PDB file of N, CA, C and O in Angstrom:
ATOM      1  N   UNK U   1       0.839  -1.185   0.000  1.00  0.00           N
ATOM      2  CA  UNK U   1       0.000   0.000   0.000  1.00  0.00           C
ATOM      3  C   UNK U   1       0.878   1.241   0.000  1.00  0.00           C
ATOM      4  O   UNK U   1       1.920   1.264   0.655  1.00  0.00           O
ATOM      5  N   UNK U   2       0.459   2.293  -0.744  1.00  0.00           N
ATOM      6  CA  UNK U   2       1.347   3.465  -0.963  1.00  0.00           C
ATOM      7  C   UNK U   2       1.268   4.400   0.931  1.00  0.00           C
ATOM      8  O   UNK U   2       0.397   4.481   1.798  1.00  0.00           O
ATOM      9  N   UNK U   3       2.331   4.786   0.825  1.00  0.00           N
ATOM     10  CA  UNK U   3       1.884   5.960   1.949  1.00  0.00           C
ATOM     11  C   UNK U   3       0.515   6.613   2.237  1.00  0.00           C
ATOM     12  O   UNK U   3      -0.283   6.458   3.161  1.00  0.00           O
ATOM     13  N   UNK U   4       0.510   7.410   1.113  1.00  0.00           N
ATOM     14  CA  UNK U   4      -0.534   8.263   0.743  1.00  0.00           C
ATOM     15  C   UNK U   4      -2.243   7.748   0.778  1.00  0.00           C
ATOM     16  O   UNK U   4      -3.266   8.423   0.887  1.00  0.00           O
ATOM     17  N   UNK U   5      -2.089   6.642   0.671  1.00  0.00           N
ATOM     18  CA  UNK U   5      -3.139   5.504   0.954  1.00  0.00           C
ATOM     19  C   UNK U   5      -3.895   5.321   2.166  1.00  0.00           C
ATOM     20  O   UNK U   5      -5.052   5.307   2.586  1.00  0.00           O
ATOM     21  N   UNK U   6      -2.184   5.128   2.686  1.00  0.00           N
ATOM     22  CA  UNK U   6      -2.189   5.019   3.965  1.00  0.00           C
ATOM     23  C   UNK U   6      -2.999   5.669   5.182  1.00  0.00           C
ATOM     24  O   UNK U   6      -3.667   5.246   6.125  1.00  0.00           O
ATOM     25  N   UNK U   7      -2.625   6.830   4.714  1.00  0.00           N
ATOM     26  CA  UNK U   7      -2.721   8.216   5.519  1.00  0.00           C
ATOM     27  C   UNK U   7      -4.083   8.429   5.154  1.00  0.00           C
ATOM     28  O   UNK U   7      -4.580   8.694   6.249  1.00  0.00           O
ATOM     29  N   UNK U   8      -5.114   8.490   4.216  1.00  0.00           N
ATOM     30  CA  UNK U   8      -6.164   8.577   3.851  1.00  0.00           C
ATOM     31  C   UNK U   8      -7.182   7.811   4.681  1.00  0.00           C
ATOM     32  O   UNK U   8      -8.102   8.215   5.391  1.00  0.00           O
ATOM     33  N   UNK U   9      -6.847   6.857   4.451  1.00  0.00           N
ATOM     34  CA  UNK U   9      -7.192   5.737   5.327  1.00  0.00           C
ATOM     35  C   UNK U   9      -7.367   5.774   6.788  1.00  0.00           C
ATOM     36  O   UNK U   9      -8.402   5.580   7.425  1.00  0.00           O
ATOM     37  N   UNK U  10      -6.031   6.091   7.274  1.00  0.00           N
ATOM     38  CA  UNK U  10      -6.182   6.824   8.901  1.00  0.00           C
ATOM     39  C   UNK U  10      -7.097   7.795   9.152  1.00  0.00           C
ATOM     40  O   UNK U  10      -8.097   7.514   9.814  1.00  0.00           O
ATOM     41  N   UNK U  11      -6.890   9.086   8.660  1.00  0.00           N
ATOM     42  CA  UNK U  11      -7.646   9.981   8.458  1.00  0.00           C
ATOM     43  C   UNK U  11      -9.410   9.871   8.209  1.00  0.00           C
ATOM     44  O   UNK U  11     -10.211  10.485   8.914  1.00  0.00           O
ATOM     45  N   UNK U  12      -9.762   9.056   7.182  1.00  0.00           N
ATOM     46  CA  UNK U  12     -11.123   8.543   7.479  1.00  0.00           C
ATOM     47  C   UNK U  12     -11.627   8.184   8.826  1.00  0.00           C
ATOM     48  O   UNK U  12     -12.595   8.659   9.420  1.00  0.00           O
ATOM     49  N   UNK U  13     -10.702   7.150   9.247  1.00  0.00           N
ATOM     50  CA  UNK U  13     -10.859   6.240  10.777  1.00  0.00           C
ATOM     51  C   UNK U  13     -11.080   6.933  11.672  1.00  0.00           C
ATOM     52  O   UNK U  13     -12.022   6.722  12.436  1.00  0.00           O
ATOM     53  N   UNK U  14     -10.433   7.719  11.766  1.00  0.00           N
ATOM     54  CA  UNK U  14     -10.279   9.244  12.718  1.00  0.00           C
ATOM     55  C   UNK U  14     -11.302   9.879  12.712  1.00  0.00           C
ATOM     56  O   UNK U  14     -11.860  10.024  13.799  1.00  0.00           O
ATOM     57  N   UNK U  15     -11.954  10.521  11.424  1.00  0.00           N
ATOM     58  CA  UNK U  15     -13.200  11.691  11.434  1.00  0.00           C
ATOM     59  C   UNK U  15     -14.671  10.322  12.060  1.00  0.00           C
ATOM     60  O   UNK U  15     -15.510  10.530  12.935  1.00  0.00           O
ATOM     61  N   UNK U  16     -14.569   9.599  11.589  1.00  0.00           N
ATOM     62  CA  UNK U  16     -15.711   8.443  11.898  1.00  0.00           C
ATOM     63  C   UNK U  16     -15.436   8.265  13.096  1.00  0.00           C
ATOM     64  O   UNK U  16     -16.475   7.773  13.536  1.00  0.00           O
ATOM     65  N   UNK U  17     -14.591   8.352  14.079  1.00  0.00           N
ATOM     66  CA  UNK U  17     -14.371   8.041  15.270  1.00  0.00           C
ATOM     67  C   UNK U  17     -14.901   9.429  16.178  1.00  0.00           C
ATOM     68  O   UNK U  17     -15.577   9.516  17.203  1.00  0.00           O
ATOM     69  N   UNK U  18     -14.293  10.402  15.340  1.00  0.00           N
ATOM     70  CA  UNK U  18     -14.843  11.213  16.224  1.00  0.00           C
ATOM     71  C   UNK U  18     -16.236  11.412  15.876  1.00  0.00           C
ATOM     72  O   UNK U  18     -17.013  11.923  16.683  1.00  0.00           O
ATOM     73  N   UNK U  19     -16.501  11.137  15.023  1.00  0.00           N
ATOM     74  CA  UNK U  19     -18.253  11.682  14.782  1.00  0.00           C
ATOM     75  C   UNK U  19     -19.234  11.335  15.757  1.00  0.00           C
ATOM     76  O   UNK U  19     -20.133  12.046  16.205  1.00  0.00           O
ATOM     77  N   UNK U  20     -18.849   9.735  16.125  1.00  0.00           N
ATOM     78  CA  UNK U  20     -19.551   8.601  16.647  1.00  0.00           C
ATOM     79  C   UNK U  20     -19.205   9.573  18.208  1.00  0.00           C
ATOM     80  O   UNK U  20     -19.990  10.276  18.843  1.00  0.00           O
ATOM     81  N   UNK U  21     -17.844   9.298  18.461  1.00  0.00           N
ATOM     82  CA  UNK U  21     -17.888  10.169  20.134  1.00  0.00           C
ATOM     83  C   UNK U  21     -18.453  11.571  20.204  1.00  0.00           C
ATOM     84  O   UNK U  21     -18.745  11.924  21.347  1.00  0.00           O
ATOM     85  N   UNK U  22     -18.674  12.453  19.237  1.00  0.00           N
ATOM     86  CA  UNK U  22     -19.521  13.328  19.758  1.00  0.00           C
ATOM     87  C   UNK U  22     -20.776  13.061  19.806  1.00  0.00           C
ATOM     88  O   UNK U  22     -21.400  13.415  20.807  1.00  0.00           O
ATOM     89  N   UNK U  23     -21.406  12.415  18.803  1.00  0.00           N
ATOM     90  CA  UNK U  23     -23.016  11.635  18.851  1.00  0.00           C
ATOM     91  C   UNK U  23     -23.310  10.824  19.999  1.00  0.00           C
ATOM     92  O   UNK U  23     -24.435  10.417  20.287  1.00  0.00           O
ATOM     93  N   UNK U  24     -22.196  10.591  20.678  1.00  0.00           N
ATOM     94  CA  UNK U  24     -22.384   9.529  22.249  1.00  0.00           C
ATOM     95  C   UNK U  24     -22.778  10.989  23.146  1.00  0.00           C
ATOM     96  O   UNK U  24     -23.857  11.242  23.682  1.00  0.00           O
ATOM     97  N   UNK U  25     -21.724  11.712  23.119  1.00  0.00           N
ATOM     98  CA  UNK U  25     -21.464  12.952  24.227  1.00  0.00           C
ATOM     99  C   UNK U  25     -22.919  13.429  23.805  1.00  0.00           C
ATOM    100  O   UNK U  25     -23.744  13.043  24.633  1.00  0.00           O
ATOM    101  N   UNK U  26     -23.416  14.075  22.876  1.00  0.00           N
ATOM    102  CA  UNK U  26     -24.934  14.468  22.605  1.00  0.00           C
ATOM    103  C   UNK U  26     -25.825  13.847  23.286  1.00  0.00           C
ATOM    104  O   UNK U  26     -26.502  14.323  24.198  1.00  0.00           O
ATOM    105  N   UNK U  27     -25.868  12.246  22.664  1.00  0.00           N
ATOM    106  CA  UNK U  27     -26.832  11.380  23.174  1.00  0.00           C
ATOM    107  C   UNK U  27     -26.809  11.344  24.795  1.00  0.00           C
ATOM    108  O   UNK U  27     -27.864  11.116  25.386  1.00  0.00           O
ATOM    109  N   UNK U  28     -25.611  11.568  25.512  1.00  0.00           N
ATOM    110  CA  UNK U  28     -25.414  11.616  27.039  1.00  0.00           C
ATOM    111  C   UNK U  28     -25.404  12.892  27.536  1.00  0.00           C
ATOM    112  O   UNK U  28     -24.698  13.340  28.439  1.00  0.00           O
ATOM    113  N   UNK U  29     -26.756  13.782  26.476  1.00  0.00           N
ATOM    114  CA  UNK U  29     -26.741  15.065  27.235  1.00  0.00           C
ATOM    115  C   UNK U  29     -25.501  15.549  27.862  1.00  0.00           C
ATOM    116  O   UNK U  29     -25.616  15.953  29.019  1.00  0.00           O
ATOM    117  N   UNK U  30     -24.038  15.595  27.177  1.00  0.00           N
ATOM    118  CA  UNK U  30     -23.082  16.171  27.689  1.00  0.00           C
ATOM    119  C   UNK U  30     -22.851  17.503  27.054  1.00  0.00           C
ATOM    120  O   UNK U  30     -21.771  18.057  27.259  1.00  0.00           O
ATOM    121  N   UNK U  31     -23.626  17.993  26.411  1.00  0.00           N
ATOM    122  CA  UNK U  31     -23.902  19.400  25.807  1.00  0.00           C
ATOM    123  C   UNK U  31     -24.396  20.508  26.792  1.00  0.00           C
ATOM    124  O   UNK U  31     -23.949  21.655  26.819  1.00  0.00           O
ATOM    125  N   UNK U  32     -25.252  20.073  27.493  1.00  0.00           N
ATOM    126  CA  UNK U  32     -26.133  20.862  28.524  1.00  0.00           C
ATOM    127  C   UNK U  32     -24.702  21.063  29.930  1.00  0.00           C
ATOM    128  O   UNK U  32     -24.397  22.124  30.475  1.00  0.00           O
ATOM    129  N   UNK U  33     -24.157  19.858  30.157  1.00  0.00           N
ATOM    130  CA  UNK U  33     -23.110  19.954  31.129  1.00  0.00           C
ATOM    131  C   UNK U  33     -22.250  21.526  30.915  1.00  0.00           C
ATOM    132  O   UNK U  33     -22.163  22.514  31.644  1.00  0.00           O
ATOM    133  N   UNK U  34     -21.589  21.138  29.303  1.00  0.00           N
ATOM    134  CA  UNK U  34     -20.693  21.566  28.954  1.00  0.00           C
ATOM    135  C   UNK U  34     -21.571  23.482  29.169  1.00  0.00           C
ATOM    136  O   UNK U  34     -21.104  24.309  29.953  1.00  0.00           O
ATOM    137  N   UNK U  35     -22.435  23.672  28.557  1.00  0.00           N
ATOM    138  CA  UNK U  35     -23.120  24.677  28.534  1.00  0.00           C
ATOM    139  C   UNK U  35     -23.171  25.387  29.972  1.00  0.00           C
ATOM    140  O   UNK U  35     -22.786  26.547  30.120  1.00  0.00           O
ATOM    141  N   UNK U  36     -23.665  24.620  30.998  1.00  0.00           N
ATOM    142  CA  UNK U  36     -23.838  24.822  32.590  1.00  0.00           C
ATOM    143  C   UNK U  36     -22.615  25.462  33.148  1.00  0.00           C
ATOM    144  O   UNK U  36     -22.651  26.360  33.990  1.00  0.00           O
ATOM    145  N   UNK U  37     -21.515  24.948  32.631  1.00  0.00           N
ATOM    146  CA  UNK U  37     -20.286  24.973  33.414  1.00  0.00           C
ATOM    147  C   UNK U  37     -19.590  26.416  32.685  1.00  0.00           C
ATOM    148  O   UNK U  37     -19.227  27.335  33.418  1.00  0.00           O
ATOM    149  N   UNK U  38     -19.458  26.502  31.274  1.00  0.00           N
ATOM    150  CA  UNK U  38     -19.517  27.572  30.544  1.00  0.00           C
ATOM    151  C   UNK U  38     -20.272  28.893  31.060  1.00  0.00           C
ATOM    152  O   UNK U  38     -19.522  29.787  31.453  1.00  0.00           O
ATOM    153  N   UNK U  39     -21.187  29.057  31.096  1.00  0.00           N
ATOM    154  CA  UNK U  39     -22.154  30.117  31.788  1.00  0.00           C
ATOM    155  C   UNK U  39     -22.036  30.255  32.954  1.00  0.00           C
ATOM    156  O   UNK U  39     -22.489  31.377  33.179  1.00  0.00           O
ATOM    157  N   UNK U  40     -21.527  29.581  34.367  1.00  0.00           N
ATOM    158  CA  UNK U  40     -21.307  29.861  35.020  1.00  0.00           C
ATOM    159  C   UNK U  40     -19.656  30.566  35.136  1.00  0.00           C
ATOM    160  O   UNK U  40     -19.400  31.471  35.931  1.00  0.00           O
ATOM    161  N   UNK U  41     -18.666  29.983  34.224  1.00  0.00           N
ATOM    162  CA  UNK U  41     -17.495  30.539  34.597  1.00  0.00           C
ATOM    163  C   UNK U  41     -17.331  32.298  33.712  1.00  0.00           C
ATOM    164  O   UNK U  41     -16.443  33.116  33.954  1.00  0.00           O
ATOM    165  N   UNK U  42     -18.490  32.468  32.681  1.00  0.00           N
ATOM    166  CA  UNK U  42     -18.642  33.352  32.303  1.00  0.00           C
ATOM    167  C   UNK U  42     -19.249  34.361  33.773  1.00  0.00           C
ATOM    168  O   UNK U  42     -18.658  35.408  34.040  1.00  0.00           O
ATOM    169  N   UNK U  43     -20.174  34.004  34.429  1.00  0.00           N
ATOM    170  CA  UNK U  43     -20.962  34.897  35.145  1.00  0.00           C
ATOM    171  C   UNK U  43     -20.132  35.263  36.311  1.00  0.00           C
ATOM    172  O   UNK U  43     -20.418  36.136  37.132  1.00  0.00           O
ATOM    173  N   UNK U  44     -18.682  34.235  36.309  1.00  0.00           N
ATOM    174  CA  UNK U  44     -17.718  34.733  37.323  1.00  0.00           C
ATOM    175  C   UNK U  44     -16.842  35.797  37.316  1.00  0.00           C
ATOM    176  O   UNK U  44     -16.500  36.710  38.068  1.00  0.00           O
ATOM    177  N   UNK U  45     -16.486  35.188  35.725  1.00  0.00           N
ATOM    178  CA  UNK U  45     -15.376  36.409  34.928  1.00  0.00           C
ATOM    179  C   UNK U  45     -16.130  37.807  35.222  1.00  0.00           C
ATOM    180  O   UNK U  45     -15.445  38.740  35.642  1.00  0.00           O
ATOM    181  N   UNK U  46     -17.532  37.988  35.014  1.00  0.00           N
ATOM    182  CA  UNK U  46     -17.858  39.376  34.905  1.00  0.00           C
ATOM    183  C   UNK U  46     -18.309  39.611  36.576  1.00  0.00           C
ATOM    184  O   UNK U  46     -18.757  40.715  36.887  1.00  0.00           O
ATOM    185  N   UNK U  47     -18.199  38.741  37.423  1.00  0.00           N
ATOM    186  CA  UNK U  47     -18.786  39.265  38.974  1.00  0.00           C
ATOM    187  C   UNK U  47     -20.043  39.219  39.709  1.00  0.00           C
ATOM    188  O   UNK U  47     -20.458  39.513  40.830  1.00  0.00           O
ATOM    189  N   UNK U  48     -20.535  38.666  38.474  1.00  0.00           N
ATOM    190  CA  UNK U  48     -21.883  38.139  38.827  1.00  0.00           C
ATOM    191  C   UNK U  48     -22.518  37.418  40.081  1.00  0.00           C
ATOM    192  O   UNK U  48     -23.306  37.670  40.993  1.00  0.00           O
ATOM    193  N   UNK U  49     -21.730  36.374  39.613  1.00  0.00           N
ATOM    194  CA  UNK U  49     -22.456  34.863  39.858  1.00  0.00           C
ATOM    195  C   UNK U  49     -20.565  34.738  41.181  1.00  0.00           C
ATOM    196  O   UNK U  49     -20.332  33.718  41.829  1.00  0.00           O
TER     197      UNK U  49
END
């Protein structure tokens, strides 16, 4: 197999891998987490919260 093949190949494996782990993190409502934790360190920065 050429290099270049190679590397294509990896590269596919890779984007499909991650697709699937963010579609898990979604499916496990880890969006809303991520969001929660975000907005609060925002409401710190400004003195808020």
């Amino acid at each position: 197999m050429k290099r270049k093949t190679l590397v294509n190949i990896i590269r596919v494996v890779l984007l499909i891998g991650a697709f699937l782990l963010m579609g898990l993190g979604l499916n496990a409502r880890g969006f809303s987490d991520v969001k929660n934790k975000a907005v609060r360190i925002c409401y710190e920065c400004m003195g808020i919260g």
